[in-house]
Coordinates of C-alpha atoms and ligand atoms in Angstrom, one line a residue:
X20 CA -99.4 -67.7 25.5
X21 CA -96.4 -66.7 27.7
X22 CA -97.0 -66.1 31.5
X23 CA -95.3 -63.8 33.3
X24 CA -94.9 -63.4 36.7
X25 CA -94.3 -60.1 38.8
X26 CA -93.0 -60.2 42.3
X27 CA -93.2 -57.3 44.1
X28 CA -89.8 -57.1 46.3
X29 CA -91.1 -55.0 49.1
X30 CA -94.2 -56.8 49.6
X31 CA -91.7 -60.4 49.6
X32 CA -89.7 -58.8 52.5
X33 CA -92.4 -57.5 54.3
X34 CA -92.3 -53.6 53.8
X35 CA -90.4 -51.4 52.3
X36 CA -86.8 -52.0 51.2
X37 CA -84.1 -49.7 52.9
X38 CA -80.8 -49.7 50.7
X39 CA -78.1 -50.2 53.2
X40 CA -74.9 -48.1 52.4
X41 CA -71.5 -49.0 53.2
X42 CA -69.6 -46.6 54.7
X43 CA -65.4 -46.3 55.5
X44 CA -63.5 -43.7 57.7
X45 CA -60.2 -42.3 56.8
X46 CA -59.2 -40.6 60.4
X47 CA -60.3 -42.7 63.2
X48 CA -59.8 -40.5 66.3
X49 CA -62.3 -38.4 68.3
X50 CA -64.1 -37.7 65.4
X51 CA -64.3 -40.5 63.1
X52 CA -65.3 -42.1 66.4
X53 CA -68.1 -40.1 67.2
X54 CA -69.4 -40.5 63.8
X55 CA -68.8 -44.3 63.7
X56 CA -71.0 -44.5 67.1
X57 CA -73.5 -42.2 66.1
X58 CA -74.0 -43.6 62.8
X59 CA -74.4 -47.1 64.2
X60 CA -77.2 -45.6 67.0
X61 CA -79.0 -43.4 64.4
X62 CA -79.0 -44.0 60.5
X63 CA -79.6 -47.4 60.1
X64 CA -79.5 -46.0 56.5
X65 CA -75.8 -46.3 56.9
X66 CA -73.7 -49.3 57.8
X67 CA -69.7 -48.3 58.5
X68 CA -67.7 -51.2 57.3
X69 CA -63.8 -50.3 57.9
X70 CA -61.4 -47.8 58.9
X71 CA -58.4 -46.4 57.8
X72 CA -55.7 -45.1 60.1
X73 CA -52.3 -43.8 60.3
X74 CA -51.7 -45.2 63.5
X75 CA -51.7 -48.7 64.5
X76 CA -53.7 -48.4 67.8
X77 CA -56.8 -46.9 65.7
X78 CA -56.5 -50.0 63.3
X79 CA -56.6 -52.2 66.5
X80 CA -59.7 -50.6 67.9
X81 CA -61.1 -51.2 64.3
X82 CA -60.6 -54.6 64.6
X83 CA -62.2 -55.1 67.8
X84 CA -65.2 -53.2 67.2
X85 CA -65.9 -55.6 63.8
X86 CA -64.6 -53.2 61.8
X87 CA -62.0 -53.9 59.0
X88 CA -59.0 -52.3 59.2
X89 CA -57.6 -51.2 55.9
X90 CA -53.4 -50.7 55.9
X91 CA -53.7 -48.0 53.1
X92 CA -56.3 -45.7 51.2
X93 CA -55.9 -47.5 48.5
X94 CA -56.9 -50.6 50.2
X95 CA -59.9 -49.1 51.6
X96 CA -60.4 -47.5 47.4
X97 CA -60.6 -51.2 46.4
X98 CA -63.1 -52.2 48.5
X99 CA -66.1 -52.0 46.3
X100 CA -68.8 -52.8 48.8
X101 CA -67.6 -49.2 50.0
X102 CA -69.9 -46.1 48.6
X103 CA -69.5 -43.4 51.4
X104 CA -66.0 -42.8 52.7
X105 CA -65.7 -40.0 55.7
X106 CA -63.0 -37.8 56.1
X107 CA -62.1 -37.2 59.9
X108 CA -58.2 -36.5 59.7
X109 CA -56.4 -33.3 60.7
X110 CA -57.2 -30.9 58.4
X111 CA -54.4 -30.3 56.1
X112 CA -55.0 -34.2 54.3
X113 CA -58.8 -33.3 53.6
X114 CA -58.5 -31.9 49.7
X115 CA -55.9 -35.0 48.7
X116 CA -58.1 -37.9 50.3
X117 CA -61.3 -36.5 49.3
X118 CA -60.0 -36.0 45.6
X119 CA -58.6 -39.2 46.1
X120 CA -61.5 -41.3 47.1
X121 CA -63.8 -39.3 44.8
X122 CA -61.3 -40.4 41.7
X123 CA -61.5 -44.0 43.1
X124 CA -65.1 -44.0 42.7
X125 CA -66.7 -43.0 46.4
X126 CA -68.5 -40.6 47.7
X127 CA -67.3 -38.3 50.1
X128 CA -68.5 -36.7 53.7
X129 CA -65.9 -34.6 54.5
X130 CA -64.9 -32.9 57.8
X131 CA -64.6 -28.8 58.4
X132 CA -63.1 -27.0 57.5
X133 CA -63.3 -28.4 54.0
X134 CA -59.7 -27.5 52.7
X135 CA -56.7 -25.3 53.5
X136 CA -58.4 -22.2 51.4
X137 CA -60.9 -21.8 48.6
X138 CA -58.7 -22.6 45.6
X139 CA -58.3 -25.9 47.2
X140 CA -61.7 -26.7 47.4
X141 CA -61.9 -25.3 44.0
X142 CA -59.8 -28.1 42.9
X143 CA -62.0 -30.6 44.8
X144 CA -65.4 -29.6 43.5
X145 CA -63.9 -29.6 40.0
X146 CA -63.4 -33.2 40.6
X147 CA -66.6 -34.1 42.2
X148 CA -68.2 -32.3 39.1
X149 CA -65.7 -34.3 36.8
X150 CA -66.8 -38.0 38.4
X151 CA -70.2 -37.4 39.8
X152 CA -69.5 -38.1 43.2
X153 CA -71.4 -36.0 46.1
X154 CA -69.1 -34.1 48.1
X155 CA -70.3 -32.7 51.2
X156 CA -68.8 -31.0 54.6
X157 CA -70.0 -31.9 58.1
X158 CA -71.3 -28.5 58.7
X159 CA -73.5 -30.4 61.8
X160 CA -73.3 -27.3 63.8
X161 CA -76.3 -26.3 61.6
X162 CA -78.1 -28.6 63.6
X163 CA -77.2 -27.5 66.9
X164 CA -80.1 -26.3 68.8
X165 CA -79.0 -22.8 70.1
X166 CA -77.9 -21.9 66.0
X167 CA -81.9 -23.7 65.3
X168 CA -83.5 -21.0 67.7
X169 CA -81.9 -18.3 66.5
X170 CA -82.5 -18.9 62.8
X171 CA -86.4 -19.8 63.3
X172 CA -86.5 -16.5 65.2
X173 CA -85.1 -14.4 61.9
X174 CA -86.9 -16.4 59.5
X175 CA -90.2 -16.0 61.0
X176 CA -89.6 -12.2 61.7
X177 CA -90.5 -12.7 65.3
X178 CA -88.1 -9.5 66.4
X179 CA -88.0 -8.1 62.2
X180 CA -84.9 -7.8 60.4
X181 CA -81.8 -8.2 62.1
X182 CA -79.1 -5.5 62.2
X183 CA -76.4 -7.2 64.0
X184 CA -75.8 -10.2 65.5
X185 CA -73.2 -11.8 67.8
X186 CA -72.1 -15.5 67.2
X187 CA -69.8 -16.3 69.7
X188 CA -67.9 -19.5 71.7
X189 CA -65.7 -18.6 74.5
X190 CA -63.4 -20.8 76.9
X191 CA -60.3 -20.8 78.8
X192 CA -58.4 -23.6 78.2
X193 CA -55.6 -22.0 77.0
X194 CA -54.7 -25.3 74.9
X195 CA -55.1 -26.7 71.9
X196 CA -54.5 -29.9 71.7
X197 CA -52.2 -32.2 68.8
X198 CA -52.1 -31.4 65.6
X199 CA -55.2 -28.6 66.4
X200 CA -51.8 -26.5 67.2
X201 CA -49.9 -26.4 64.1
X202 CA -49.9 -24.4 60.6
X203 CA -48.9 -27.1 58.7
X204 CA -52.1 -29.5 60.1
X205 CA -54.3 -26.2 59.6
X206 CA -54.6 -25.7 63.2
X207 CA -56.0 -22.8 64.8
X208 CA -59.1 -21.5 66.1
X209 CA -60.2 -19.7 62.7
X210 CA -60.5 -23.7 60.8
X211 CA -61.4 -25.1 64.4
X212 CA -64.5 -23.2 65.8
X213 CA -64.5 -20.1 63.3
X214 CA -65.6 -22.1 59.9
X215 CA -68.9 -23.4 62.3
X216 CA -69.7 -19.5 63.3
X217 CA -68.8 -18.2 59.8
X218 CA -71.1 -21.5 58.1
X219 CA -74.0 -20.5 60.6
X220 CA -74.2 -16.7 60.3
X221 CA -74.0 -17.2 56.4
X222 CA -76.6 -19.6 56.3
X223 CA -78.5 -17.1 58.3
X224 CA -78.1 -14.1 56.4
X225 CA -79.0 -13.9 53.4
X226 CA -76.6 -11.5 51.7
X227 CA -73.6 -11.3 50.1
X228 CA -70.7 -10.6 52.3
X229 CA -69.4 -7.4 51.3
X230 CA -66.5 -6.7 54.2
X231 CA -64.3 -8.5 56.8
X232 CA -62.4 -7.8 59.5
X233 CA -60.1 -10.6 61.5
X234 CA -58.4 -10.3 64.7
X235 CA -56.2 -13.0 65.6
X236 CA -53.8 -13.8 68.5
X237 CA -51.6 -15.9 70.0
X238 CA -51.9 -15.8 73.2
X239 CA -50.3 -19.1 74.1
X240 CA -50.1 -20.9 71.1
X241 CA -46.5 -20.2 68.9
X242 CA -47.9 -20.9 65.5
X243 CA -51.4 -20.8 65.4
X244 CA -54.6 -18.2 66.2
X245 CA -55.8 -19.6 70.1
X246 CA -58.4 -16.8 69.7
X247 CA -60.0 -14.7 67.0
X248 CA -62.8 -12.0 66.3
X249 CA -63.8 -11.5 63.0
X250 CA -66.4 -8.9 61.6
X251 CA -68.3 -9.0 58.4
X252 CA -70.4 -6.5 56.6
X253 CA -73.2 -7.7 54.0
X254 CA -75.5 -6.7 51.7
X255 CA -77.9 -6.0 53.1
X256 CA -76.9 -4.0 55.7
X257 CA -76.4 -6.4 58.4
X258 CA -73.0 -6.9 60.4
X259 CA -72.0 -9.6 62.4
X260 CA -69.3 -10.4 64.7
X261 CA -68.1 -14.0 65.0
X262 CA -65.7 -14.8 67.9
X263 CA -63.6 -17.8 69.5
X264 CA -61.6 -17.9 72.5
X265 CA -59.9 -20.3 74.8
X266 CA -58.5 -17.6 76.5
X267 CA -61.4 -15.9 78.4
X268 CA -63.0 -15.8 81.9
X269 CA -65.9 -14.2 81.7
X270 CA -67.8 -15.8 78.5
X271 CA -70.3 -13.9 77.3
X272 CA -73.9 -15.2 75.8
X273 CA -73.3 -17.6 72.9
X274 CA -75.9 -15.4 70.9
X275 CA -77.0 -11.9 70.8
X276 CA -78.7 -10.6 68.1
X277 CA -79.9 -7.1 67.3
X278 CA -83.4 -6.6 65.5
X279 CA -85.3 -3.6 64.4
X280 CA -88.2 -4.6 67.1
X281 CA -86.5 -6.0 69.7
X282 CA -83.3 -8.5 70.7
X283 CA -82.7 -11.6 71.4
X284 CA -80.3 -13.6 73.9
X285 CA -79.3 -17.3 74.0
X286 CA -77.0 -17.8 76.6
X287 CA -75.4 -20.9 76.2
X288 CA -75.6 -24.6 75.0
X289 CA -78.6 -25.4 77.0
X290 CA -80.6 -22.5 75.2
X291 CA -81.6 -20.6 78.6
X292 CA -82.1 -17.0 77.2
X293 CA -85.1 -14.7 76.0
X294 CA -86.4 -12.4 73.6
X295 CA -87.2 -8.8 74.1
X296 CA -89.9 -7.0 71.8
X297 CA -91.1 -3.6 71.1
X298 CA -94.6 -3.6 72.5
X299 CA -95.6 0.2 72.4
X300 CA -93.5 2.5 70.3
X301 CA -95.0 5.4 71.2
X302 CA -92.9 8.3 73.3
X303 CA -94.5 7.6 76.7
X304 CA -92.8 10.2 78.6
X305 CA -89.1 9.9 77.7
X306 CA -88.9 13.5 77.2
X307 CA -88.4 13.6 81.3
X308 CA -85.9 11.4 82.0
X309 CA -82.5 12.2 82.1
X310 CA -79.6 9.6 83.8
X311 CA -76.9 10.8 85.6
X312 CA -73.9 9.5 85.5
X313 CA -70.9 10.1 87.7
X314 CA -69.6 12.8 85.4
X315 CA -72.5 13.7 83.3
X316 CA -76.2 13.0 82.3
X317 CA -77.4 11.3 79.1
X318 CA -80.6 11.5 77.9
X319 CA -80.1 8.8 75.1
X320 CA -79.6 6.3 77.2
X321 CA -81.7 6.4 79.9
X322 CA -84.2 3.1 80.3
X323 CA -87.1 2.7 78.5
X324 CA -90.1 2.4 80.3
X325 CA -90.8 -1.0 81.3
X326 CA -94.6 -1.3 80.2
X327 CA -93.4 -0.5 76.1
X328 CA -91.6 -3.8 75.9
X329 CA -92.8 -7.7 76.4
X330 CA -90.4 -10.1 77.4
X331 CA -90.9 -14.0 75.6
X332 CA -89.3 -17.1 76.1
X333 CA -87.4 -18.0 73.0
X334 CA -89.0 -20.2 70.6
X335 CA -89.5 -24.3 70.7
X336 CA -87.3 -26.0 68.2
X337 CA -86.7 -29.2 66.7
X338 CA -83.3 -30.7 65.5
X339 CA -81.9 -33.7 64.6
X340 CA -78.4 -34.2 63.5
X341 CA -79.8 -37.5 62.2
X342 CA -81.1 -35.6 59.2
X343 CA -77.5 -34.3 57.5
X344 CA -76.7 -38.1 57.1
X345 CA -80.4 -38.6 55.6
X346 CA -80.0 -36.2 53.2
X347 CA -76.4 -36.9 52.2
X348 CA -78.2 -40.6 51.3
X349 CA -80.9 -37.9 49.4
X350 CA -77.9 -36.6 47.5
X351 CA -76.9 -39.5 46.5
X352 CA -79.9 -41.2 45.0
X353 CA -80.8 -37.5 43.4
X354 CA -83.9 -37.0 45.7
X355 CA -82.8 -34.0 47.5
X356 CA -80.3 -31.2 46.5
X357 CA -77.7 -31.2 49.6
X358 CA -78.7 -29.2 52.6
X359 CA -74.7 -28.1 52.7
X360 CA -74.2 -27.1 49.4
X361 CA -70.3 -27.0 48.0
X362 CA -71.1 -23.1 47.1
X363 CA -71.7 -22.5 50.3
X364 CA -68.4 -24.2 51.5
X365 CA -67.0 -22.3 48.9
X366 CA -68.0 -19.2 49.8
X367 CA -67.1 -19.7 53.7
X368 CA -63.4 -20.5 52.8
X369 CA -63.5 -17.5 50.1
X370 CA -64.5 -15.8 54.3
X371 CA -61.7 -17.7 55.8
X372 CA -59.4 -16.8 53.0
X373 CA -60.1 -12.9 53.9
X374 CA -59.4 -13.1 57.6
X375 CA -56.5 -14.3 57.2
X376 CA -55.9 -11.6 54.5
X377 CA -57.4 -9.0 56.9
X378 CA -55.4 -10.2 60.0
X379 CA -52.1 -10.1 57.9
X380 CA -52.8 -6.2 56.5
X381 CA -54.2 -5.1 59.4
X382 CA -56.8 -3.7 56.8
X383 CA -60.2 -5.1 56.5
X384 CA -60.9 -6.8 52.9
X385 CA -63.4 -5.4 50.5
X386 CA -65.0 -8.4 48.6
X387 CA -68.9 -9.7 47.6
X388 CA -68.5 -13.7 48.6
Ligands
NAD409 N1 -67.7 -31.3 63.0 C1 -67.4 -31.3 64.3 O1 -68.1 -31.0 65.2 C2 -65.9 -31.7 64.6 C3 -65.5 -31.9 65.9 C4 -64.2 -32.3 66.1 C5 -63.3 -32.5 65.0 N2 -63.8 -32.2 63.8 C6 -62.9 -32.4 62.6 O2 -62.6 -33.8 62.5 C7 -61.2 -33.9 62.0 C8 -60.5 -34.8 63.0 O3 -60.4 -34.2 64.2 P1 -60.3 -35.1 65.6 O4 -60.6 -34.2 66.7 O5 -61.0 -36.4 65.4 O6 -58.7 -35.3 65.6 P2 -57.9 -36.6 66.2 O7 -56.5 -36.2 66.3 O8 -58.6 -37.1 67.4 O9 -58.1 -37.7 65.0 C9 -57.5 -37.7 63.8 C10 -57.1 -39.1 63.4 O10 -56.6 -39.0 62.1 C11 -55.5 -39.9 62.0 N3 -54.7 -39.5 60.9 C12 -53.8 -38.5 60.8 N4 -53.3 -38.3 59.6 C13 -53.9 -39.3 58.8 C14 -53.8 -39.7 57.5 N5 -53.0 -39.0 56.6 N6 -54.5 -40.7 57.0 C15 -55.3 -41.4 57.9 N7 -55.4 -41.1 59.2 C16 -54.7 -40.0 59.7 C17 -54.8 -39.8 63.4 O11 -54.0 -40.9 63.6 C18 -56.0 -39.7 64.3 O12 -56.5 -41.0 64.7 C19 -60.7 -32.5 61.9 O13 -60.8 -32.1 60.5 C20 -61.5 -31.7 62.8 O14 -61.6 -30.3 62.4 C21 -65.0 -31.9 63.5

């Protein structure tokens, strides 16, 4: 009789067994640094092993935070311990190194805006269909806190359906700075701040986008949009109004948002703010009151009486950024479908694509994206 003996790996190393995966950065500035740190604090899921560069200095730095320091992308291809590579470079290289590296056998995490337009992410989906790979963008402003309230206050009809709603980032820098100021590097505040708004608000409404509106200028700026408004129609009824500047003084709340019974306000990126609901919708005593005005009185818009409304304190949320690496390492090992999906990229460039359009016609663009 043949004996056969079964170890039981988890149980040898003393709980469960976390597959460690090896991770490279093509682009190591701000943003590959941030990711690099934030990585190495909070997914021990994920171990980044080296860094590609175009310039020197980054390489150094790479070096002397025990990082390898790879002198090409095909160097870094090679690598086989490498599974992950993450895109951080100015936009305009994103489609060619994530086809690239997806070709060479990696998967990719690539930085927003995805591509150029939607063609071009056509072509790189095609690929990551072609060799398997998971192809993702950093959408991480999903998990910003301010975009978390504002969602888990439409999805739990807490106000009822929304009929408009205002997504907004304003500053005054009047700057942007490198590459974030030139065509050719697909600078601009539409691929800068924009694709986060237009990513959000689609991932918040439900609907097929139907119409868009953009409003671009150059305030300071030579080649590129320094500030933008852009307005889009869906489905269902619902409008929303997305807006960047870096060339504005008074900012305005980060998020207002219309609902049948009542509206809601976050102010800014500490979430101070509030809801307003409809209490009592009954007509208690409007017929009376009339406001004056300087140069005229208007019934319609005199205040409603203070007792027919509540005023809450917007909702407690949770949210971890930690969680869009978790489930990129879902992706991978098939456990989870990815919580950005590439046809929602694809339908926020096909959005980019038309405000371009729009801003260039001076017409806005019929469409159902
Ligand atoms: N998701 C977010 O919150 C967020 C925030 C900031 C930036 N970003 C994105 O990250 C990307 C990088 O932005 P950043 O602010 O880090 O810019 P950055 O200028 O600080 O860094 C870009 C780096 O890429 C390197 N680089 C340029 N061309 C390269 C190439 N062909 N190959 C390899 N390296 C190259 C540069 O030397 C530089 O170190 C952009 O796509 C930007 O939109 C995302």
């Amino acid at each position: 009789m043949e004996w056969c003996i079964i170890v039981d790996v988890n149980f040898v190393f003393g709980g469960i067994l976390e597959m460690s995966y090896k991770l490279a950065i093509i682009g190591f500035g701000g943003m590959g640094n941030y990711h690099f740190d934030q990585i190495k604090e909070r997914i021990p899921e994920i171990e980044v092993v080296g860094v590609f560069d175009v310039r020197q200095e980054r390489l150094d730095y790479a070096k002397e935070s025990g990082l390898k320091a790879y002198t090409s992308v095909d160097e870094l291809i090679a690598d086989k311990e490498v599974q992950i590579v993450l895109i951080s470079t100015p936009n305009d290289f994103h489609a060619p190194l994530s086809i690239k590296c997806m070709r060479g056998g990696k998967n990719v995490v690539c930085e927003k805006p995805v591509t150029m337009n939607a063609p071009e992410l056509e072509e790189v989906l095609k690929v990551s269909k072609e060799t398997g790979k998971v192809f993702v963008v950093h959408q991480n402003r999903r998990w910003d806190k301010d975009y978390v309230i504002i969602k888990n206050i439409l999805d739990n009809k807490l106000l009822g359906r929304a009929f408009y709603v205002e997504n907004r980032v304003q500053g005054s820098k009047r700057s942007l700075e490198g590459w974030r100021g030139f065509k050719l590097n697909g600078g601009g505040m539409v691929y800068d701040w924009g694709i986060h708004l237009i990513d959000q608000t689609m991932w918040l409404i439900k609907s097929p986008v139907v119409d868009v509106q953009g409003h671009l200028a150059r305030m300071f700026s030579t080649e590129v949009d320094d500030n933008f408004k852009a307005f889009l129609k869906f489905e269902d009824g619902t409008s929303a109004l997305i807006e960047v500047s870096t060339n504005c003084f008074i900012p305005q709340a980060r998020w207002h948002m219309m609902c049948e019974d009542g509206t809601a306000i976050v102010e800014d990126w500490e979430c101070n703010g509030k809801m307003v609901r409809l209490s009592d919708d009954r007509d208690l005593g409007w017929e009376d009151q009339i406001v004056y005005t300087v140069a005229g009185p208007t019934r319609t818009m005199a205040p409603r009486p203070r007792e027919t409304t509540e005023e809450l304190s917007l909702p407690e949320v949770k949210s971890d950024w930690a969680d869009y690496y978790k489930n990129v390492i879902a992706a991978i090992e098939g456990r989870e479908e990815l919580i950005v999906k590439p046809a929602e990229s694809l339908r926020v460039m096909k959005v980019v694509d038309a405000i371009f359009e729009s801003d260039k016609t001076g017409h806005s663009v019929a469409c159902h994206i």
